[in-house]
Short mmCIF file of C-alpha atoms in Angstrom, two decimals:
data_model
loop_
_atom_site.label_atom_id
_atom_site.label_comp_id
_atom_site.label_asym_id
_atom_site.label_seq_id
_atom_site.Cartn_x
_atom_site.Cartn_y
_atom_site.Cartn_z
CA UNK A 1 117.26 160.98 103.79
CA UNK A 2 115.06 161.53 107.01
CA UNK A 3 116.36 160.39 109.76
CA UNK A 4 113.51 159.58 111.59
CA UNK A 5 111.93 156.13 110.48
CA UNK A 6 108.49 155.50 110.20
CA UNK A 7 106.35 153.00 111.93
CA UNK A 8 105.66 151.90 108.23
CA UNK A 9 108.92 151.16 107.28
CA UNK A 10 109.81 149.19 110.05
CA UNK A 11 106.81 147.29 109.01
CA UNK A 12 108.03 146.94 105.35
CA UNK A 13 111.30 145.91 107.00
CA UNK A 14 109.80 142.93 109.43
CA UNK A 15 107.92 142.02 106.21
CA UNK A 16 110.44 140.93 104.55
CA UNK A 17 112.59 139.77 107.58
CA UNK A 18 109.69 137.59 108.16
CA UNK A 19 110.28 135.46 104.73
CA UNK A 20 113.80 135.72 105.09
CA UNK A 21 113.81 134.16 108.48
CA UNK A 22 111.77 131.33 107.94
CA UNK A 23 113.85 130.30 105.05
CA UNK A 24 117.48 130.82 106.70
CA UNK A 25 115.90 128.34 109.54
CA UNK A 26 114.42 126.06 107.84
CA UNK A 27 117.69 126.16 105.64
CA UNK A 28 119.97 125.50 108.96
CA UNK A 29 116.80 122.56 110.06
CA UNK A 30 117.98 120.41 106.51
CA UNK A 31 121.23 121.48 106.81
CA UNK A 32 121.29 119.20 109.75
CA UNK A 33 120.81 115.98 107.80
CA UNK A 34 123.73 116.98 105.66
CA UNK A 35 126.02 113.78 105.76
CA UNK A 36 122.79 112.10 107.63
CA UNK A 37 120.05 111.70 104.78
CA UNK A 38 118.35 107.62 104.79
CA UNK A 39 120.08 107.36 101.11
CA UNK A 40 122.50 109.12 99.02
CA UNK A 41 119.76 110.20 96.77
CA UNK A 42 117.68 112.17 99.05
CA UNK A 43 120.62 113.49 101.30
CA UNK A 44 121.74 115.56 98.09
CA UNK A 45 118.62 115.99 97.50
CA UNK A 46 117.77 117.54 100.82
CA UNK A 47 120.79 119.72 100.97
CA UNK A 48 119.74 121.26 97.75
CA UNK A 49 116.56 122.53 99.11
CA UNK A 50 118.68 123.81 101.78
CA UNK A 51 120.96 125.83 99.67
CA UNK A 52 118.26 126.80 97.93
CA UNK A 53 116.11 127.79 100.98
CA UNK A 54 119.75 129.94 102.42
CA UNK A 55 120.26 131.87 98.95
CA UNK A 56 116.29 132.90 99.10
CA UNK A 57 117.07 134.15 102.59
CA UNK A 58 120.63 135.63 101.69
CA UNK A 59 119.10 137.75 98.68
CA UNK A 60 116.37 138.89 101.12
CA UNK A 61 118.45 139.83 103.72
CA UNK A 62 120.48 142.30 101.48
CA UNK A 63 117.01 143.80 100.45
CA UNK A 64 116.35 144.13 103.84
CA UNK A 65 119.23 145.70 104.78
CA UNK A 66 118.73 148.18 102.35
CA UNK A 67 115.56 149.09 103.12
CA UNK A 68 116.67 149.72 106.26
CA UNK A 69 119.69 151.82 105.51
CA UNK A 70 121.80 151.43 108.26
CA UNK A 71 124.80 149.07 106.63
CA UNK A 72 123.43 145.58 107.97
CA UNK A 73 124.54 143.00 106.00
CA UNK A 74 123.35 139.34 105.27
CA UNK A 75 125.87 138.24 107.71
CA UNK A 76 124.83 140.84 110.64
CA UNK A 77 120.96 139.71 110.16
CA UNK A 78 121.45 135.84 110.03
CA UNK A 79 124.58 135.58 112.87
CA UNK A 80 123.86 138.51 114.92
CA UNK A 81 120.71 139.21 115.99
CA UNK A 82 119.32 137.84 119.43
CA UNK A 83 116.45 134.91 119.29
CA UNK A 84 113.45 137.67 119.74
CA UNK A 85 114.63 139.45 116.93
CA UNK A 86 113.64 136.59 114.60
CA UNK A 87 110.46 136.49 112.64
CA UNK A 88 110.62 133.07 111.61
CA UNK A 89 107.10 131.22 111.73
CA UNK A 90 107.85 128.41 114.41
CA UNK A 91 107.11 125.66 112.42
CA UNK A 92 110.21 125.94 110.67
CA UNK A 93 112.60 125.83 114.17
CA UNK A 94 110.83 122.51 115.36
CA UNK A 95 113.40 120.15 115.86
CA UNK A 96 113.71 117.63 112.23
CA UNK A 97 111.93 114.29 114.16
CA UNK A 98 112.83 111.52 111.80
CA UNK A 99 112.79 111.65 107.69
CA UNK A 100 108.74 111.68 107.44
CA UNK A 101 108.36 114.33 109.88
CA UNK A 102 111.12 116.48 107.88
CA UNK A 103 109.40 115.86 104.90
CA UNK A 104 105.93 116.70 105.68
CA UNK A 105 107.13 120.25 107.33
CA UNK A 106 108.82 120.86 104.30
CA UNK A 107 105.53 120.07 102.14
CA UNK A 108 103.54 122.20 104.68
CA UNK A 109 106.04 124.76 104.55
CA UNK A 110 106.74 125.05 100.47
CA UNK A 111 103.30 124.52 99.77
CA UNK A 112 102.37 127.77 101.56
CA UNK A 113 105.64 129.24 100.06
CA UNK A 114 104.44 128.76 96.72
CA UNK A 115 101.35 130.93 97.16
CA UNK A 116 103.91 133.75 98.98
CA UNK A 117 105.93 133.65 96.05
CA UNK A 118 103.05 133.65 93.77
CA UNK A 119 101.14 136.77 95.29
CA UNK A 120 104.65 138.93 95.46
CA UNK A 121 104.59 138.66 91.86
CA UNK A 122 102.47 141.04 92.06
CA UNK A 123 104.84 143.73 94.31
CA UNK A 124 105.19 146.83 93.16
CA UNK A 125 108.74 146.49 94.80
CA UNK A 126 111.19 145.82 92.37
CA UNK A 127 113.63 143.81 94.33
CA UNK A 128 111.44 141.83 96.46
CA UNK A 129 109.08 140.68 92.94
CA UNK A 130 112.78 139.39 92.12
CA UNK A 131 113.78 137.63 94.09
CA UNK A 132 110.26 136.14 94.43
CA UNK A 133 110.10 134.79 90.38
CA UNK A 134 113.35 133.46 91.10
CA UNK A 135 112.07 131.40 94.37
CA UNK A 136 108.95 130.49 93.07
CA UNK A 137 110.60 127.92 90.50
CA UNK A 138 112.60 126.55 93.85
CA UNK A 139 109.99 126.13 95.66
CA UNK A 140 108.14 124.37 92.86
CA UNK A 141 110.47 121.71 92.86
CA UNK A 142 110.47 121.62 97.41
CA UNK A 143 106.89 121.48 96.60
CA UNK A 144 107.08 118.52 93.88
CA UNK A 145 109.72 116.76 96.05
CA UNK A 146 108.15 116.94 99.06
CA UNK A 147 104.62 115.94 98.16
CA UNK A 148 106.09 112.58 96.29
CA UNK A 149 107.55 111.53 99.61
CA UNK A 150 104.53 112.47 101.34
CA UNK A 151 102.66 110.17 98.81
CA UNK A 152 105.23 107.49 98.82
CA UNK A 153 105.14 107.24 102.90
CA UNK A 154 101.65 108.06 103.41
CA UNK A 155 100.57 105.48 101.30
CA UNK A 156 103.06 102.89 101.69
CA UNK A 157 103.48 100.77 104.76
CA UNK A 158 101.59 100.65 108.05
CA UNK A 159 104.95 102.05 109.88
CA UNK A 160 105.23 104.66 107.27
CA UNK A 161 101.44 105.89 107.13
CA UNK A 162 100.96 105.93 111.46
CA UNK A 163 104.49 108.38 111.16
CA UNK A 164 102.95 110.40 108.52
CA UNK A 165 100.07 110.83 109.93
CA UNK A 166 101.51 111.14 113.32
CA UNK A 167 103.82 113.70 111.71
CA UNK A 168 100.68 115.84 110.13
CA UNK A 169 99.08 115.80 113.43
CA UNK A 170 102.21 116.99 115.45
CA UNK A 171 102.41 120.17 112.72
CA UNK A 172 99.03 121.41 111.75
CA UNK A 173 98.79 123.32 114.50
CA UNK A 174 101.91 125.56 113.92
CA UNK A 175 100.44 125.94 110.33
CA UNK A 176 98.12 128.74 111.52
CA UNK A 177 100.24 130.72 112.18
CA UNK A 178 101.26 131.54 108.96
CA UNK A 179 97.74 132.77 108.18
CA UNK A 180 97.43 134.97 111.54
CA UNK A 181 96.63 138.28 110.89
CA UNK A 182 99.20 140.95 112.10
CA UNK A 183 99.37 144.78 111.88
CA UNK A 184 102.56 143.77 109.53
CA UNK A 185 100.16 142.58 106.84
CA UNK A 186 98.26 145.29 106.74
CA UNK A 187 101.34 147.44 106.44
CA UNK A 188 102.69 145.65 103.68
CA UNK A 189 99.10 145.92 101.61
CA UNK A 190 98.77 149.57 102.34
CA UNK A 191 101.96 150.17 100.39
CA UNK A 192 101.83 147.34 97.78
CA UNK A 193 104.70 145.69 99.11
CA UNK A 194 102.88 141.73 99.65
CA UNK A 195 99.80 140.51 100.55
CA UNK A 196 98.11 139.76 103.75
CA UNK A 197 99.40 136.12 104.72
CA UNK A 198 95.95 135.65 105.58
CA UNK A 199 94.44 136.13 102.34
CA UNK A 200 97.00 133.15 101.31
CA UNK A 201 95.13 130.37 103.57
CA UNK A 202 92.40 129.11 100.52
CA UNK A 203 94.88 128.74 97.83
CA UNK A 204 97.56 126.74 100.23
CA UNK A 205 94.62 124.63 101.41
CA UNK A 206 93.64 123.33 97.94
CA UNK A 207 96.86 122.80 96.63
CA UNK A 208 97.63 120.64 100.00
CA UNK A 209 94.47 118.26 100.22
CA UNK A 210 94.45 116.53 97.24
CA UNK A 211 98.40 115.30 98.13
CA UNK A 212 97.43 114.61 101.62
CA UNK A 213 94.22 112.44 100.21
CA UNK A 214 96.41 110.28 97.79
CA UNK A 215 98.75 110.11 100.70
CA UNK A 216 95.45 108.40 102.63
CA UNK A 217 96.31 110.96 105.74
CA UNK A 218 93.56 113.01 107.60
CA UNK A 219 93.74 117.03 108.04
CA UNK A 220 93.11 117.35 111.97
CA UNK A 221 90.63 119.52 113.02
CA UNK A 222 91.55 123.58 114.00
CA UNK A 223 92.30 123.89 117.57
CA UNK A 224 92.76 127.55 119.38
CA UNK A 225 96.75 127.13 119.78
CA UNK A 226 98.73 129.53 117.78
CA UNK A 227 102.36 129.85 117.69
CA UNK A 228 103.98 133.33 117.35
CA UNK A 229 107.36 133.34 116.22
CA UNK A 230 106.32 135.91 113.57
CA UNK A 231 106.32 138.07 116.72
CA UNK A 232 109.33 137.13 117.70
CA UNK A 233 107.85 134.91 120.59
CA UNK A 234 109.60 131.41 119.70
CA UNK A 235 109.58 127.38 121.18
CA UNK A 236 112.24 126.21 123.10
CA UNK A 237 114.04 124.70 120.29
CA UNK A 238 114.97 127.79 118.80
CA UNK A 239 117.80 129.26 121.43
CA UNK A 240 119.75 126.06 120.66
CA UNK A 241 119.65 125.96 116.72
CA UNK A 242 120.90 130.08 116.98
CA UNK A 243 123.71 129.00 119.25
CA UNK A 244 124.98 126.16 117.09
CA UNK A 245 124.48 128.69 113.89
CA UNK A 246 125.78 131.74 115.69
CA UNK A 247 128.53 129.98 116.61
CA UNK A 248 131.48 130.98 114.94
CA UNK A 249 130.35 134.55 114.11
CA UNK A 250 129.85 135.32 118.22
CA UNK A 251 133.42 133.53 119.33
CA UNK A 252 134.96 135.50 116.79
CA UNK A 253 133.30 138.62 115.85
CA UNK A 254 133.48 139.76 112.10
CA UNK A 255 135.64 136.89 111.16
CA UNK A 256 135.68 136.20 107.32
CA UNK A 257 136.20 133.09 105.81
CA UNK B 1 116.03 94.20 109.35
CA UNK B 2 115.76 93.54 105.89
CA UNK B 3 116.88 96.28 103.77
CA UNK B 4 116.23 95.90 99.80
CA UNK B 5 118.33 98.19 97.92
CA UNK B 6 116.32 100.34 95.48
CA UNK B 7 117.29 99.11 91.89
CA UNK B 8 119.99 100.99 89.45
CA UNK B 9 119.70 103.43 86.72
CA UNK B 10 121.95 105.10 84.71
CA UNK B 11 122.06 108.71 83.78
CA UNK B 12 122.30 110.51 80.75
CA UNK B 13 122.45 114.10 80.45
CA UNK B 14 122.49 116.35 77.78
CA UNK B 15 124.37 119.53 78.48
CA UNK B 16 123.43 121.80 75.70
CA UNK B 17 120.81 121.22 73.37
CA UNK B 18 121.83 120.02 70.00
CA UNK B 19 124.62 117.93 71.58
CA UNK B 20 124.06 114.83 72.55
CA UNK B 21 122.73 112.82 75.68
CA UNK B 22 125.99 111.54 77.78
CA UNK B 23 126.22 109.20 80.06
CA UNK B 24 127.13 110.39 83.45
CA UNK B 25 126.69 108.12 86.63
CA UNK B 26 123.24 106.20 87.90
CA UNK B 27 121.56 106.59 91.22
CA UNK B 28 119.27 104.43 92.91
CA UNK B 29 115.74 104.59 93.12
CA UNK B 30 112.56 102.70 93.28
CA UNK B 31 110.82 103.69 89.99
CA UNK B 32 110.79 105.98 86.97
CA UNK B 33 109.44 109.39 88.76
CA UNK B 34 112.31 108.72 91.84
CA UNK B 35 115.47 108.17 89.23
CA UNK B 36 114.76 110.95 87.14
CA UNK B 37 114.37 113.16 90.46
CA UNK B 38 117.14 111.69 92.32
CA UNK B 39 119.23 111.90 88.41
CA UNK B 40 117.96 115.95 89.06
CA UNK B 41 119.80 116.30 92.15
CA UNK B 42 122.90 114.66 91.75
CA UNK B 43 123.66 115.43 88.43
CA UNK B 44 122.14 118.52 87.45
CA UNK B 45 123.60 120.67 90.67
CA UNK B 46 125.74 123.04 88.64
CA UNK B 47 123.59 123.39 85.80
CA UNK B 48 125.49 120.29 83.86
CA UNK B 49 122.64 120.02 81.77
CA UNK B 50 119.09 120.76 79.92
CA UNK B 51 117.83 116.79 79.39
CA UNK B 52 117.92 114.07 81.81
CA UNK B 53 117.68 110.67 80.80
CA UNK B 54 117.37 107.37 82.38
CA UNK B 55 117.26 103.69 81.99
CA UNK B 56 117.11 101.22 84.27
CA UNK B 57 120.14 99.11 84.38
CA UNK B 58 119.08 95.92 84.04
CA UNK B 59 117.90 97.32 80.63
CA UNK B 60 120.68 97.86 78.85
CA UNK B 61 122.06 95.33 76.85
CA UNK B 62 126.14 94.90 76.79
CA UNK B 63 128.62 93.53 75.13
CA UNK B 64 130.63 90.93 76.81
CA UNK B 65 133.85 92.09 78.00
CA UNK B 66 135.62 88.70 77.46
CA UNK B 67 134.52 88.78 73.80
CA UNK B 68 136.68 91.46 73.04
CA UNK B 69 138.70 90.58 70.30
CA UNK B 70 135.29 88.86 67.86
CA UNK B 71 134.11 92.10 68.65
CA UNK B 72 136.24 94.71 67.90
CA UNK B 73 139.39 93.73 66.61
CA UNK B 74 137.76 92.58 62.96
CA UNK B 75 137.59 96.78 61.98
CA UNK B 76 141.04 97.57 63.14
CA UNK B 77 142.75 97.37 59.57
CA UNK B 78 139.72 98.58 57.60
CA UNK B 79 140.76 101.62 57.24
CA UNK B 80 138.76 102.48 54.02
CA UNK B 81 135.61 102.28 56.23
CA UNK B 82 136.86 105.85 57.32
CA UNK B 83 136.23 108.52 55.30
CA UNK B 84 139.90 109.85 54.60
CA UNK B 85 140.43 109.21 51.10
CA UNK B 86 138.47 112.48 49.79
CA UNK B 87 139.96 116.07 48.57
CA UNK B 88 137.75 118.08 50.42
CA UNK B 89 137.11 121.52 48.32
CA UNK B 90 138.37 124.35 50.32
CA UNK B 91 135.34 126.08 51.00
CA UNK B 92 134.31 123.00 52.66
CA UNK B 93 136.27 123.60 55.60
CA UNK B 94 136.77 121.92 58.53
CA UNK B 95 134.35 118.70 58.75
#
């Protein structure tokens, strides 16, 4: 093996860290209403997307890690690397708001996951097309889960719809940044690995609208603001959630449990 | 505030197919869609099962507990009504 590494291949590693990041976080986010969920029901029901959401990210991180070749484990990538090493899209990092606001960043979020998943089926790398088939029937069911609630509250009481919609308005923004073009992308099409994020923006749009129009809530106009965690540049919210979920691995290095 | 509870349902699973749908617990929820997705996630977590059914509880029509002995007790030394009193041929086997 060379020990020089390519531009690409630090590309093809981001690539994946990308995915993998915005599930772990998104993961800790529900893991948060653990214990805190408005019934029984949906408090199970939350934490299973969040299990779900960490074993996508686990499975990806030991890709990664291999790709990369230099021994870093699932554990090293998720508890050990600084806040600017994360390629999480923002979105996911926002702190959870109340139960409506949760939900509709996890529609947002699973809808556009869905297409990901979808368009790695067609990756001619073995691992990642994996570990893709096997998220894409999660994510299915975020998608199915979410966009009931999303119904249910949208179109259900005054209170409910001016959160919902209040909620939509608050996120849309951070939703174009998962569509941003980035030198990553192109990487990642050169070599077959995934498609450009970009090319993802029609199919997550359609699937998206006709929910949000039974839900009676508006799509707000584009504005200019993009967020950039994909880059590694994240919102204040983010240094927090790493401390509480670094926790234990920085005050005790290594430990095992 | 007034809080309505959702109403009850009651779960059935069936954990393999060919066997039959069991009766496991019952969530809340406010209608058909909701209990069968809320049944989903606290019931079928571990894989317990391939079939999900359920019915609200209000549905289900039970026998009164009090009534026990007009109920039951009338079969308890009809023992004919089992089907013990047959030689089974051996290459019958177990039944």
């Amino acid at each position: 093996m060379s020990a020089t590494v390519s531009s690409d291949s630090v590309a093809h590693v981001e690539y994946v860290l990308r995915i993998a990041d915005s599930s772990l976080i998104l993961g800790h986010r529900l893991s948060e209403w653990c214990g805190h969920g408005p019934v029984l029901e949906e408090d199970i029901a939350l934490t299973n997307v969040a299990l779900d959401l960490i074993g996508q990210a686990r499975s990806l991180y030991t890709h990664a890690g291999a790709l990369e070749g230099n021994g870093c484990d699932e554990d090293q990538f998720a508890f050990t690397r600084t806040e600017s090493e994360f390629r999480n899209v923002t979105i996911v990092e926002l702190p959870n708001g109340d139960y409506g606001f949760t939900i509709m960043r996890n529609f947002l979020f699973a809808a556009f996951q869905r297409e990901l998943w979808g368009a790695l089926q067609a990756s001619a790398e073995v691992p990642l097309f994996e570990i893709a088939r096997k998220s894409l029937t999660e994510t299915r069911y975020h998608v199915q889960h979410a966009s009931d609630w999303v119904i249910r509250l949208g179109d259900g009481t005054d209170e409910s719809h001016a959160r919902m919609q209040r909620a939509l308005d608050t996120l849309w923004p951070y939703t174009a940044e998962f569509f941003s073009p980035s030198a990553i992308d192109d990487a990642a099409i050169g070599h077959a690995i995934g498609p450009a994020w970009s090319t993802l923006e029609s199919g997550w749009l359609s699937a998206i609208r006709p929910v949000l129009d039974i839900a009676t809530l508006l799509i707000p106009a584009r504005t200019s603001f993009l967020s950039r965690g994909k880059e590694g540049r994240h919102s204040e919210h983010f240094e927090p959630l790493l401390r509480e979920m670094q926790y234990l691995q920085r005050t005790h290095p290594n430990c095992i449990w | 505030m007034d809080r309505k509870e959702w109403p009850l349902w009651e779960v059935f699973i069936r954990s393999r197919n060919g066997l039959d749908h069991k009766h496991c617990g019952s969530v809340h929820a406010a209608d058909p869609s909701m209990a069968l997705k809320n049944a989903r996630d606290v019931f079928t977590r571990r894989m317990e099962g391939v079939s999900v059914w359920v019915v609200r509880a209000d549905d289900i029509v039970a026998s009164d507990p009090d009534a026990k002995p007009e109920m039951f007790d009338p079969a308890e030394d009809k023992i004919y009504r089992h089907p013990t009193f047959y030689t089974l041929p051996d290459e019958v086997g177990h039944m």
